[in-house]
CSV table of C-alpha atoms and ligand atoms in Angstrom, one decimal:
chain,number,residue,atom,x,y,z
A,223,MET,CA,-14.7,-19.9,15.0
A,224,LYS,CA,-13.9,-17.8,12.3
A,225,SER,CA,-11.0,-15.8,11.9
A,226,GLU,CA,-11.2,-12.0,11.4
A,227,HIS,CA,-7.7,-11.5,12.0
A,228,PRO,CA,-6.5,-8.9,9.7
A,229,PHE,CA,-3.9,-10.8,8.7
A,230,ASP,CA,-5.7,-13.6,8.2
A,231,ILE,CA,-7.6,-12.6,5.1
A,232,LEU,CA,-5.4,-11.5,2.2
A,233,ILE,CA,-5.4,-12.6,-0.9
A,234,PRO,CA,-3.3,-13.3,-1.6
A,235,ALA,CA,-2.0,-15.5,1.3
A,236,PRO,CA,0.8,-13.8,2.0
A,237,VAL,CA,4.6,-15.5,2.4
A,238,SER,CA,4.9,-14.4,6.4
A,239,VAL,CA,2.3,-13.7,9.6
A,240,VAL,CA,3.7,-12.7,12.6
A,241,LYS,CA,0.9,-11.9,15.6
A,242,GLN,CA,1.3,-10.4,18.7
A,243,GLU,CA,-0.2,-8.9,21.2
A,244,GLY,CA,-1.5,-5.1,21.9
A,245,ALA,CA,-3.4,-3.1,19.1
A,246,VAL,CA,-3.7,-0.1,17.2
A,247,THR,CA,-7.0,1.4,17.4
A,248,LEU,CA,-7.8,2.8,13.4
A,249,ALA,CA,-9.7,5.1,14.9
A,250,ASN,CA,-6.8,7.0,16.5
A,251,LEU,CA,-4.6,6.8,13.3
A,252,LYS,CA,-4.8,10.5,12.7
A,253,THR,CA,-1.3,11.1,10.5
A,254,LEU,CA,0.7,10.0,7.3
A,255,HIS,CA,4.6,10.4,6.4
A,256,ALA,CA,5.4,8.9,2.7
A,257,ASP,CA,9.5,8.7,2.1
A,258,PRO,CA,9.1,10.9,-1.1
A,259,GLU,CA,8.7,8.1,-3.7
A,260,PHE,CA,5.7,7.2,-2.4
A,261,THR,CA,3.3,10.6,-2.8
A,262,GLY,CA,1.1,9.7,-5.2
A,263,ILE,CA,0.5,6.3,-3.4
A,264,ALA,CA,0.3,8.2,-0.1
A,265,GLU,CA,-3.0,9.7,-1.5
A,266,GLU,CA,-4.4,6.6,-2.5
A,267,PHE,CA,-3.7,5.5,1.4
A,268,VAL,CA,-5.6,8.9,2.2
A,269,ARG,CA,-8.5,8.0,0.5
A,270,LEU,CA,-9.4,4.6,1.4
A,271,ALA,CA,-9.0,5.5,5.2
A,272,ALA,CA,-11.8,8.7,4.1
A,273,VAL,CA,-13.5,5.1,3.3
A,274,PHE,CA,-14.1,4.0,6.5
A,275,GLY,CA,-14.6,8.0,8.1
A,276,ILE,CA,-10.6,7.9,8.9
A,277,ARG,CA,-9.4,11.8,8.5
A,278,LEU,CA,-5.3,11.1,7.8
A,279,ALA,CA,-3.5,14.6,7.6
A,280,VAL,CA,-0.2,13.6,5.2
A,281,SER,CA,3.0,14.6,7.5
A,282,PRO,CA,6.5,15.5,6.8
A,283,ASP,CA,7.1,14.2,10.5
A,284,PRO,CA,8.3,11.2,9.8
A,285,ASP,CA,7.2,10.5,13.3
A,286,ALA,CA,3.4,10.0,12.1
A,287,ASP,CA,0.5,7.0,12.9
A,288,LEU,CA,1.0,5.4,9.6
A,289,VAL,CA,4.0,6.0,7.6
A,290,LEU,CA,5.6,4.4,4.2
A,291,ARG,CA,8.8,4.0,4.0
A,292,ARG,CA,11.9,3.0,1.4
A,293,ASN,CA,13.4,-0.4,2.1
A,294,GLY,CA,16.2,-0.9,-0.4
A,295,THR,CA,17.1,-4.0,1.4
A,296,LEU,CA,13.5,-5.4,0.1
A,297,GLU,CA,13.4,-7.4,-3.5
A,298,THR,CA,11.3,-5.4,-6.0
A,299,ASP,CA,7.8,-7.1,-5.5
A,300,GLU,CA,8.5,-7.4,-1.7
A,301,TRP,CA,6.7,-4.9,0.9
A,302,SER,CA,5.6,-5.9,4.9
A,303,ILE,CA,3.1,-4.2,6.9
A,304,ARG,CA,4.1,-3.8,10.6
A,305,VAL,CA,1.9,-3.1,12.8
A,306,GLU,CA,3.5,-1.7,16.3
A,307,PRO,CA,1.1,0.4,19.0
A,308,SER,CA,3.2,3.4,18.0
A,309,ALA,CA,3.1,3.9,14.6
A,310,ILE,CA,2.5,1.2,11.0
A,311,LEU,CA,4.8,0.6,9.1
A,312,ALA,CA,4.2,-0.1,4.9
A,313,GLU,CA,7.9,-0.6,3.4
A,314,SER,CA,9.2,-1.6,-0.2
A,315,ALA,CA,12.4,-0.8,-2.2
A,316,GLY,CA,10.0,0.7,-5.3
A,317,ARG,CA,6.5,2.0,-6.0
A,318,THR,CA,5.2,-1.7,-6.7
A,319,GLY,CA,5.8,-2.8,-3.4
A,320,MET,CA,3.8,0.2,-2.3
A,321,SER,CA,0.6,-0.5,-4.7
A,322,TYR,CA,1.1,-4.2,-3.0
A,323,ALA,CA,0.8,-2.9,0.3
A,324,PHE,CA,-1.7,-0.7,-0.4
A,325,SER,CA,-3.6,-3.2,-1.5
A,326,ALA,CA,-3.1,-5.7,1.0
A,327,PHE,CA,-3.8,-2.9,3.6
A,328,ALA,CA,-6.9,-2.6,2.1
A,329,GLN,CA,-8.5,-5.9,2.7
A,330,MET,CA,-7.1,-5.5,5.9
A,331,LEU,CA,-8.8,-2.3,7.1
A,332,PHE,CA,-12.4,-3.8,6.1
A,333,ALA,CA,-12.1,-6.8,8.3
A,334,ALA,CA,-11.2,-4.8,10.8
A,335,GLU,CA,-14.1,-2.6,10.5
A,336,ILE,CA,-15.9,-5.6,10.1
A,337,ARG,CA,-17.7,-5.2,13.9
A,338,GLY,CA,-18.0,-1.6,13.0
A,339,PRO,CA,-15.6,1.6,13.6
A,340,ALA,CA,-15.8,2.0,17.2
A,341,SER,CA,-14.3,-1.2,18.1
A,342,ALA,CA,-12.0,-1.6,14.5
A,343,VAL,CA,-8.2,-2.7,15.2
A,344,LEU,CA,-5.6,-3.5,13.8
A,345,PRO,CA,-3.9,-6.4,15.9
A,346,ARG,CA,0.5,-5.7,16.4
A,347,GLY,CA,2.4,-7.3,14.1
A,348,THR,CA,3.8,-8.0,10.8
A,349,VAL,CA,3.4,-9.0,7.2
A,350,THR,CA,5.5,-10.1,5.3
A,351,ASP,CA,5.1,-10.9,1.2
A,352,LYS,CA,6.8,-11.4,-1.8
A,353,PRO,CA,5.5,-13.1,-4.9
A,354,ARG,CA,5.6,-17.4,-5.9
A,355,PHE,CA,6.0,-15.8,-10.3
A,356,ALA,CA,7.3,-12.7,-11.9
A,357,TRP,CA,4.8,-12.5,-14.5
A,358,ARG,CA,1.3,-12.6,-13.4
A,359,GLY,CA,-0.7,-11.3,-16.0
A,360,PHE,CA,-4.5,-10.9,-17.1
A,361,MET,CA,-5.5,-10.4,-20.6
A,362,LEU,CA,-8.5,-8.8,-22.4
A,363,ASP,CA,-9.5,-8.5,-25.6
A,364,SER,CA,-11.1,-5.7,-27.4
A,365,ALA,CA,-11.1,-6.9,-30.5
A,366,ARG,CA,-14.6,-8.3,-30.7
A,367,HIS,CA,-16.6,-6.2,-28.0
A,368,PHE,CA,-15.0,-2.7,-27.4
A,369,GLN,CA,-14.1,-1.7,-23.7
A,370,THR,CA,-14.1,2.0,-23.4
A,371,PRO,CA,-10.6,2.8,-21.7
A,372,ALA,CA,-12.2,3.9,-18.6
A,373,THR,CA,-13.8,0.0,-18.2
A,374,VAL,CA,-9.9,-1.0,-18.9
A,375,LYS,CA,-8.5,1.4,-16.9
A,376,ALA,CA,-11.1,-0.4,-13.8
A,377,VAL,CA,-10.1,-4.0,-15.2
A,378,ILE,CA,-6.3,-2.8,-14.9
A,379,ARG,CA,-7.2,-1.1,-11.2
A,380,LEU,CA,-8.7,-4.7,-10.3
A,381,MET,CA,-6.0,-6.1,-11.1
A,382,ALA,CA,-3.4,-4.3,-8.9
A,383,HIS,CA,-5.8,-4.8,-6.4
A,384,PHE,CA,-5.3,-8.6,-6.7
A,385,ARG,CA,-1.1,-7.8,-6.9
A,386,LEU,CA,-1.2,-8.7,-10.3
A,387,ASN,CA,1.4,-7.1,-12.7
A,388,THR,CA,1.4,-7.8,-16.5
A,389,PHE,CA,-1.5,-6.7,-18.8
A,390,HIS,CA,-2.0,-8.4,-22.0
A,391,TRP,CA,-4.1,-6.4,-24.4
A,392,HIS,CA,-6.2,-7.9,-27.2
A,393,LEU,CA,-6.2,-4.8,-29.5
A,394,THR,CA,-6.9,-6.6,-33.0
A,395,ASP,CA,-8.7,-9.8,-34.1
A,396,ASN,CA,-11.1,-10.7,-37.3
A,397,GLN,CA,-14.0,-8.8,-35.8
A,398,GLY,CA,-12.2,-5.4,-34.6
A,399,TRP,CA,-9.0,-3.3,-35.1
A,400,ARG,CA,-9.4,-1.8,-32.4
A,401,ILE,CA,-5.8,0.9,-32.8
A,402,ALA,CA,-6.1,3.9,-34.2
A,403,SER,CA,-4.4,3.5,-36.7
A,404,ASP,CA,-2.0,5.6,-39.5
A,405,ALA,CA,-0.8,2.0,-40.8
A,406,VAL,CA,-4.2,0.2,-40.7
A,407,PRO,CA,-7.3,2.1,-42.7
A,408,PRO,CA,-10.1,2.7,-40.6
A,409,GLU,CA,-12.4,0.6,-42.6
A,410,ALA,CA,-10.8,-2.5,-41.1
A,411,ASN,CA,-12.4,-1.7,-38.0
A,412,ALA,CA,-15.8,-2.0,-40.0
A,413,ALA,CA,-16.9,-5.6,-39.7
A,414,THR,CA,-16.5,-5.5,-35.0
A,415,LEU,CA,-19.4,-6.9,-32.3
A,416,THR,CA,-19.1,-3.1,-31.1
A,417,ALA,CA,-17.8,-0.3,-32.4
A,418,GLY,CA,-15.2,1.8,-30.9
A,419,GLN,CA,-11.0,2.6,-32.2
A,420,TYR,CA,-8.4,3.4,-29.2
A,421,THR,CA,-6.5,7.0,-30.7
A,422,LYS,CA,-3.2,7.0,-30.3
A,423,ASP,CA,-3.8,9.2,-26.7
A,424,GLU,CA,-5.9,7.1,-25.3
A,425,LEU,CA,-3.8,3.9,-26.0
A,426,ARG,CA,-0.5,5.6,-24.3
A,427,GLY,CA,-2.7,6.7,-21.4
A,428,VAL,CA,-3.9,3.6,-20.8
A,429,ALA,CA,-0.3,2.6,-20.9
A,430,GLU,CA,0.3,5.7,-18.3
A,431,PHE,CA,-2.7,5.0,-16.2
A,432,ALA,CA,-1.0,1.4,-16.0
A,433,ALA,CA,2.6,2.5,-14.9
A,434,ARG,CA,1.0,4.5,-12.1
A,435,HIS,CA,-0.5,1.5,-10.9
A,436,GLY,CA,2.4,-0.9,-11.1
A,437,VAL,CA,1.0,-2.4,-14.3
A,438,ARG,CA,2.8,-3.3,-17.4
A,439,ILE,CA,1.2,-3.2,-20.6
A,440,VAL,CA,1.9,-6.5,-23.5
A,441,PRO,CA,0.2,-5.3,-26.6
A,442,GLU,CA,-1.2,-7.5,-28.8
A,443,ILE,CA,-0.7,-7.6,-32.5
A,444,ASP,CA,-2.8,-11.3,-33.3
A,445,ILE,CA,-0.7,-12.2,-37.2
A,446,PRO,CA,-0.7,-14.0,-39.6
A,447,GLY,CA,-4.5,-15.8,-38.9
A,448,HIS,CA,-7.4,-13.5,-37.3
A,449,SER,CA,-6.9,-10.9,-39.6
A,450,ARG,CA,-10.1,-11.1,-41.4
A,451,GLY,CA,-11.1,-6.7,-40.5
A,452,LEU,CA,-7.5,-5.7,-41.5
A,453,LEU,CA,-7.7,-7.6,-44.9
A,454,LYS,CA,-11.3,-6.6,-45.6
A,455,ALA,CA,-9.9,-2.9,-46.2
A,456,CYS,CA,-6.7,-4.3,-47.5
A,457,PRO,CA,-7.0,-7.1,-49.6
A,458,GLN,CA,-4.0,-6.9,-51.5
A,459,TYR,CA,-2.2,-8.3,-48.2
A,460,ALA,CA,-4.7,-12.3,-48.4
A,461,CYS,CA,-3.5,-14.3,-50.8
A,462,ASP,CA,-6.9,-14.6,-52.9
A,463,ALA,CA,-7.8,-10.5,-52.8
A,464,ALA,CA,-11.5,-11.0,-54.4
A,465,ALA,CA,-12.2,-13.3,-51.4
A,466,PRO,CA,-9.4,-12.4,-48.7
A,467,GLY,CA,-10.3,-14.6,-45.3
A,468,GLY,CA,-8.3,-13.9,-41.5
A,469,GLU,CA,-4.5,-15.1,-43.2
A,470,PHE,CA,-1.8,-12.8,-44.5
A,471,CYS,CA,-0.3,-13.4,-47.9
A,472,LEU,CA,3.3,-15.5,-46.8
A,473,GLY,CA,4.4,-15.4,-50.4
A,474,ASN,CA,3.5,-11.5,-51.1
A,475,PRO,CA,6.4,-10.1,-51.2
A,476,GLU,CA,4.6,-6.5,-49.8
A,477,THR,CA,3.2,-8.8,-46.3
A,478,ILE,CA,6.1,-8.0,-44.2
A,479,PRO,CA,7.4,-4.8,-44.7
A,480,PHE,CA,3.8,-4.0,-44.0
A,481,LEU,CA,3.9,-6.0,-40.6
A,482,LYS,CA,6.7,-4.3,-39.8
A,483,LYS,CA,4.8,-0.8,-40.7
A,484,VAL,CA,2.5,-1.6,-38.6
A,485,PHE,CA,3.9,-2.9,-35.6
A,486,ALA,CA,6.3,0.5,-35.7
A,487,GLU,CA,3.8,2.1,-34.9
A,488,LEU,CA,3.1,-0.3,-31.7
A,489,LEU,CA,6.1,0.4,-30.4
A,490,ASP,CA,6.2,4.5,-30.5
A,491,ILE,CA,2.9,3.4,-29.0
A,492,PHE,CA,4.0,1.4,-26.1
A,493,PRO,CA,7.8,2.8,-25.3
A,494,ASP,CA,8.2,0.8,-22.6
A,495,SER,CA,6.3,-2.4,-23.0
A,496,PRO,CA,9.1,-4.5,-22.4
A,497,VAL,CA,7.3,-7.5,-24.3
A,498,ILE,CA,4.8,-7.6,-27.1
A,499,HIS,CA,2.6,-10.0,-28.5
A,500,MET,CA,3.0,-11.5,-31.9
A,501,GLY,CA,-0.3,-14.1,-31.6
A,502,GLY,CA,0.8,-16.9,-34.3
A,503,ASP,CA,-2.2,-18.5,-32.8
A,504,GLU,CA,-4.5,-20.5,-35.4
A,505,ALA,CA,-3.8,-19.6,-38.4
A,506,ASP,CA,-6.0,-21.6,-41.3
A,507,THR,CA,-2.9,-23.0,-44.3
A,508,ALA,CA,-6.1,-23.8,-46.6
A,509,HIS,CA,-5.8,-20.3,-48.4
A,510,TRP,CA,-1.6,-21.0,-48.3
A,511,GLU,CA,-2.5,-24.1,-49.9
A,512,LYS,CA,-3.9,-22.9,-52.9
A,513,CYS,CA,-1.8,-19.6,-53.4
A,514,PRO,CA,0.2,-19.7,-55.9
A,515,ARG,CA,2.4,-17.3,-54.1
A,516,CYS,CA,2.9,-18.8,-51.5
A,517,LEU,CA,3.4,-22.3,-52.6
A,518,ALA,CA,6.6,-20.8,-54.6
A,519,ALA,CA,8.1,-19.2,-51.4
A,520,MET,CA,7.7,-22.2,-49.7
A,521,LYS,CA,9.4,-24.8,-52.7
A,522,ALA,CA,11.6,-21.5,-52.2
A,523,ALA,CA,13.3,-22.0,-48.6
A,524,GLY,CA,11.9,-25.6,-48.8
A,525,CYS,CA,10.5,-25.6,-45.6
A,526,GLY,CA,8.5,-28.6,-47.0
A,527,THR,CA,4.9,-27.5,-45.2
A,528,MET,CA,2.8,-25.0,-45.0
A,529,ARG,CA,3.7,-24.9,-41.3
A,530,GLY,CA,7.1,-24.8,-42.0
A,531,LEU,CA,6.7,-21.7,-43.8
A,532,GLU,CA,4.7,-19.8,-41.3
A,533,ASN,CA,7.8,-20.8,-38.9
A,534,ARG,CA,10.2,-18.3,-40.3
A,535,PHE,CA,7.9,-15.8,-41.5
A,536,MET,CA,6.8,-15.8,-37.7
A,537,THR,CA,10.8,-15.9,-37.0
A,538,GLU,CA,11.4,-13.0,-39.4
A,539,MET,CA,8.1,-11.1,-37.5
A,540,THR,CA,10.1,-12.0,-34.4
A,541,ARG,CA,14.0,-11.0,-35.4
A,542,PHE,CA,12.2,-7.4,-35.7
A,543,LEU,CA,11.3,-6.9,-32.3
A,544,ILE,CA,14.4,-8.2,-31.0
A,545,GLU,CA,16.4,-5.7,-32.8
A,546,ARG,CA,14.6,-3.0,-31.4
A,547,GLY,CA,15.2,-5.1,-27.6
A,548,ARG,CA,11.7,-5.9,-27.5
A,549,THR,CA,10.8,-9.1,-26.2
A,550,PRO,CA,8.6,-11.4,-29.1
A,551,MET,CA,6.2,-12.6,-27.7
A,552,LEU,CA,3.2,-15.7,-29.3
A,553,TRP,CA,0.7,-18.4,-28.1
A,554,GLY,CA,1.7,-21.2,-28.7
A,555,THR,CA,0.9,-23.1,-31.7
A,556,CYS,CA,0.5,-27.0,-30.9
A,557,SER,CA,1.4,-27.9,-34.3
A,558,GLY,CA,5.2,-28.8,-33.2
A,559,GLN,CA,6.4,-26.1,-34.6
A,560,THR,CA,9.5,-24.0,-32.6
A,561,TYR,CA,10.7,-20.5,-32.3
A,562,PRO,CA,13.7,-18.8,-31.7
A,563,PRO,CA,14.8,-19.8,-28.3
A,564,ASP,CA,14.2,-15.6,-27.4
A,565,THR,CA,10.5,-16.2,-27.5
A,566,ILE,CA,8.2,-16.6,-24.4
A,567,ILE,CA,5.9,-19.2,-25.6
A,568,GLN,CA,2.2,-19.0,-24.3
A,569,SER,CA,1.1,-21.8,-23.2
A,570,TRP,CA,-2.7,-21.9,-23.6
A,571,LEU,CA,-4.4,-25.2,-25.8
A,572,ASP,CA,-1.9,-28.6,-24.5
A,573,ILE,CA,-0.9,-29.0,-21.3
A,574,ARG,CA,2.7,-30.8,-22.4
A,575,GLU,CA,3.5,-27.8,-24.6
A,576,PRO,CA,6.3,-26.7,-22.0
A,577,LEU,CA,7.2,-29.8,-22.2
A,578,ARG,CA,8.0,-29.0,-25.9
A,579,VAL,CA,9.4,-26.3,-25.7
A,580,ALA,CA,11.0,-25.7,-22.1
A,581,PRO,CA,14.1,-28.0,-23.7
A,582,ASN,CA,14.1,-24.9,-26.9
A,583,GLY,CA,15.1,-22.7,-24.1
A,584,ASN,CA,11.9,-20.7,-25.0
A,585,LYS,CA,9.6,-19.4,-21.5
A,586,VAL,CA,6.6,-20.4,-21.2
A,587,VAL,CA,3.6,-18.2,-19.8
A,588,TYR,CA,0.7,-21.1,-18.4
A,589,SER,CA,-2.6,-20.2,-19.3
A,590,VAL,CA,-4.3,-23.1,-19.9
A,591,HIS,CA,-7.5,-22.6,-21.2
A,592,ASN,CA,-9.5,-25.3,-19.2
A,593,SER,CA,-8.2,-23.6,-15.9
A,594,LEU,CA,-7.1,-19.9,-16.9
A,595,TYR,CA,-10.1,-18.7,-19.5
A,596,PHE,CA,-13.1,-16.4,-17.7
A,597,ASP,CA,-15.4,-16.0,-20.9
A,598,TYR,CA,-15.9,-20.1,-19.6
A,599,PRO,CA,-18.9,-20.0,-17.6
A,600,GLU,CA,-18.7,-19.8,-14.0
A,601,ASN,CA,-22.0,-21.7,-13.7
A,602,LEU,CA,-24.2,-23.8,-17.0
A,603,SER,CA,-26.7,-20.7,-16.5
A,604,GLU,CA,-24.9,-17.5,-18.2
A,605,PRO,CA,-24.6,-17.3,-22.4
A,606,PHE,CA,-21.9,-20.3,-22.9
A,607,GLU,CA,-20.6,-21.7,-26.9
A,608,THR,CA,-19.8,-25.2,-27.6
A,609,TRP,CA,-16.3,-25.2,-27.3
A,610,MET,CA,-16.4,-23.8,-23.4
A,611,PHE,CA,-15.6,-25.8,-20.6
A,612,GLU,CA,-17.5,-24.5,-17.0
A,613,LEU,CA,-14.6,-22.9,-14.8
A,614,SER,CA,-15.8,-22.6,-11.4
A,615,GLU,CA,-14.0,-20.1,-8.7
A,616,LYS,CA,-13.0,-23.7,-7.8
A,617,GLY,CA,-11.7,-24.8,-11.1
A,618,VAL,CA,-9.7,-21.6,-10.8
A,619,TYR,CA,-8.1,-22.2,-7.9
A,620,MET,CA,-7.1,-25.4,-8.8
A,621,THR,CA,-4.6,-25.1,-11.5
A,622,ASP,CA,-1.2,-24.5,-10.8
A,623,PRO,CA,2.0,-23.5,-13.6
A,624,HIS,CA,3.7,-25.7,-12.5
A,625,ILE,CA,1.6,-29.5,-13.4
A,626,ILE,CA,3.3,-31.8,-12.5
A,627,TRP,CA,7.0,-30.8,-14.3
A,628,GLU,CA,10.2,-31.9,-13.7
A,629,GLU,CA,12.2,-29.0,-12.5
A,630,LYS,CA,14.1,-27.9,-15.7
A,631,VAL,CA,10.7,-27.1,-17.0
A,632,LYS,CA,9.4,-25.7,-14.0
A,633,ASP,CA,12.4,-23.1,-14.6
A,634,ALA,CA,11.2,-21.8,-18.2
A,635,ILE,CA,7.7,-20.8,-16.2
A,636,ILE,CA,8.2,-17.8,-15.8
A,637,GLY,CA,4.1,-17.3,-14.4
A,638,THR,CA,0.6,-16.9,-15.4
A,639,GLU,CA,-1.9,-15.2,-17.0
A,640,ALA,CA,-5.7,-15.4,-17.1
A,641,CYS,CA,-7.9,-14.7,-20.4
A,642,LEU,CA,-11.0,-12.7,-20.8
A,643,TRP,CA,-11.8,-13.3,-24.5
A,644,THR,CA,-14.9,-11.6,-25.0
A,645,GLU,CA,-16.4,-13.4,-28.2
A,646,ARG,CA,-20.1,-14.1,-25.8
A,647,VAL,CA,-18.8,-10.4,-24.0
A,648,PRO,CA,-20.0,-7.0,-24.3
A,649,GLU,CA,-18.7,-4.4,-22.1
A,650,TRP,CA,-21.6,-4.2,-19.2
A,651,ARG,CA,-20.6,-8.0,-18.3
A,652,VAL,CA,-16.3,-7.3,-18.4
A,653,MET,CA,-16.5,-7.2,-14.1
A,654,ARG,CA,-18.2,-9.7,-13.6
A,655,LYS,CA,-16.7,-11.9,-15.4
A,656,ILE,CA,-13.8,-11.0,-13.2
A,657,LEU,CA,-15.1,-11.2,-9.9
A,658,PRO,CA,-14.6,-13.2,-7.9
A,659,ARG,CA,-12.5,-15.6,-10.1
A,660,LEU,CA,-9.4,-12.5,-10.3
A,661,GLY,CA,-8.9,-13.2,-7.0
A,662,ALA,CA,-8.9,-17.5,-7.0
A,663,TYR,CA,-6.4,-16.7,-9.7
A,664,ALA,CA,-4.2,-14.3,-8.1
A,665,GLU,CA,-3.5,-16.8,-5.6
A,666,CYS,CA,-2.2,-19.4,-7.7
A,667,ALA,CA,0.0,-16.4,-9.6
A,668,TRP,CA,1.2,-15.3,-6.1
A,669,SER,CA,0.8,-17.3,-3.4
A,670,LEU,CA,3.5,-19.9,-2.4
A,671,PRO,CA,2.2,-23.7,-3.4
A,672,GLY,CA,1.9,-24.4,1.0
A,673,LYS,CA,-0.4,-21.5,1.1
A,674,LYS,CA,-3.3,-22.6,-1.4
A,675,LEU,CA,-6.2,-24.7,0.4
A,676,TRP,CA,-9.2,-24.0,-1.4
A,677,HIS,CA,-11.5,-23.4,2.3
A,678,ASP,CA,-9.4,-21.0,3.8
A,679,PHE,CA,-9.6,-19.3,0.7
A,680,LEU,CA,-13.9,-19.6,0.8
A,681,ARG,CA,-13.5,-18.5,4.4
A,682,ARG,CA,-11.2,-15.7,3.7
A,683,LYS,CA,-13.6,-14.9,0.1
A,684,GLU,CA,-16.6,-14.9,2.0
A,685,LEU,CA,-15.8,-12.3,4.9
A,686,LEU,CA,-14.5,-9.4,2.7
A,687,GLU,CA,-17.4,-10.5,0.6
A,688,ALA,CA,-19.8,-9.7,3.4
A,689,ALA,CA,-17.6,-6.7,4.3
A,690,GLY,CA,-18.2,-4.9,1.5
A,691,TYR,CA,-14.8,-5.2,-0.3
A,692,TYR,CA,-16.4,-6.5,-4.2
A,693,ASP,CA,-19.0,-4.3,-4.2
A,694,PHE,CA,-16.3,-1.6,-3.4
A,695,LEU,CA,-14.6,-3.2,-5.7
A,696,LEU,CA,-16.5,-2.6,-8.5
A,697,GLY,CA,-17.8,0.9,-7.8
A,698,ASN,CA,-14.5,1.9,-6.9
A,699,CYS,CA,-13.0,1.1,-10.0
A,700,ARG,CA,-14.8,2.1,-11.9
A,701,GLU,CA,-15.5,5.1,-10.3
A,702,ARG,CA,-11.6,5.6,-10.5
A,703,GLY,CA,-11.0,4.2,-13.9
A,704,GLU,CA,-12.6,7.9,-14.8
A,705,GLU,CA,-9.6,9.1,-14.0
B,643,LIG,C1,-6.6,-18.8,-28.7
B,643,LIG,O1,-6.9,-18.7,-27.6
B,643,LIG,N1,-6.7,-18.8,-29.7
B,643,LIG,C2,-4.9,-18.7,-28.3
B,644,LIG,ZN1,-0.2,-16.8,-49.7
């Protein structure tokens, strides 16, 4: 028989589950007590319980039916839920851990209620849990197709439900410059697939919302390529102002001061983002090869190739971030460059990239496209492009950031990130492109390899789906994204 035990349906799978005899009847839960720092998340527990008709009154009495308690001996992301006949106790060291306990508790309630509220119980026992990887990311491309702040917040909320913690926000590309900026004219956004820009207040609002949900933001401005819209509006920074293309001119002495102004603004909008992404992918050298200023700069720098000049350029840009206390991040280039060791490399195209950059000291985030690009079709009846692979939920589940590497390469891999590029994904398709594959991905990011078993994952997913959990996520994350 399929196990509906509420500890056995959690996605991502937890580290440890201990089951004991006895149970708490959910209908008997009346009071909730939270340590002061958990007041905000306590409201989430109350709202969630109300979905199932359980009316929880917040109580100053620590002897309540449901207790959210701080336990300073736990690690930052660690959490536990202990169910005793007398009370349910959720513990964590801080708000992040408690938000993970909340997401697990939500799944437990859905499983417990599957046969109806009259018989809904949480069995006695304890779940303790912490993540495998510190970096559990998801990237949303808001440049190709724009999403309203409400949709972006809904995505962040969905991430939080699966205990993901890093929202990489791809804000600029050839097709759109989504930051309403003082440094960049609005015309940079003129060639978009869908209109829209985020005001600084909206960007800050999303950052504040993400912080409340235990998610940090990695904003990205993609340079020196992927900049067609911006260069159309500011052709003076292109190699050929009459035909600006998508790459900044590396030999123009005004390019770097301009870009530093642009990034300074980004740092001001996102003061709490420790990592800033500078792109660095897919710059075409063709303009540079024909540009007298780029050719002169290459010669003066003794670089030998345009890739060498690009490397110098990006190194200088990453120093700008380091001097301001931020960590730079770049897409892996796969064209042989090495970057300063304090730069995080996002490995997306070449599965062997960690082998190349780890000995240089770089940390790596694993985003290999044929396992983790969520724009790729889940089945081939969806719209797709010729460069894409089919990426089923099972295909996502099979990936492992450590692949087959030896220990010293594994140590360089700080985590993983799934990416939703939106060339073919208008706003209304975003949530469905993310679910249900996000659960499979979350298990790759959070759970220990020994806990990963496809058929067991399918069992848990089917139970949660049947219980209405995925429908709840779609509705609830959208509705609450408005806040
Ligand atoms: C990428 O997919 N161009 C990073
Ligand atoms: Zn040039």
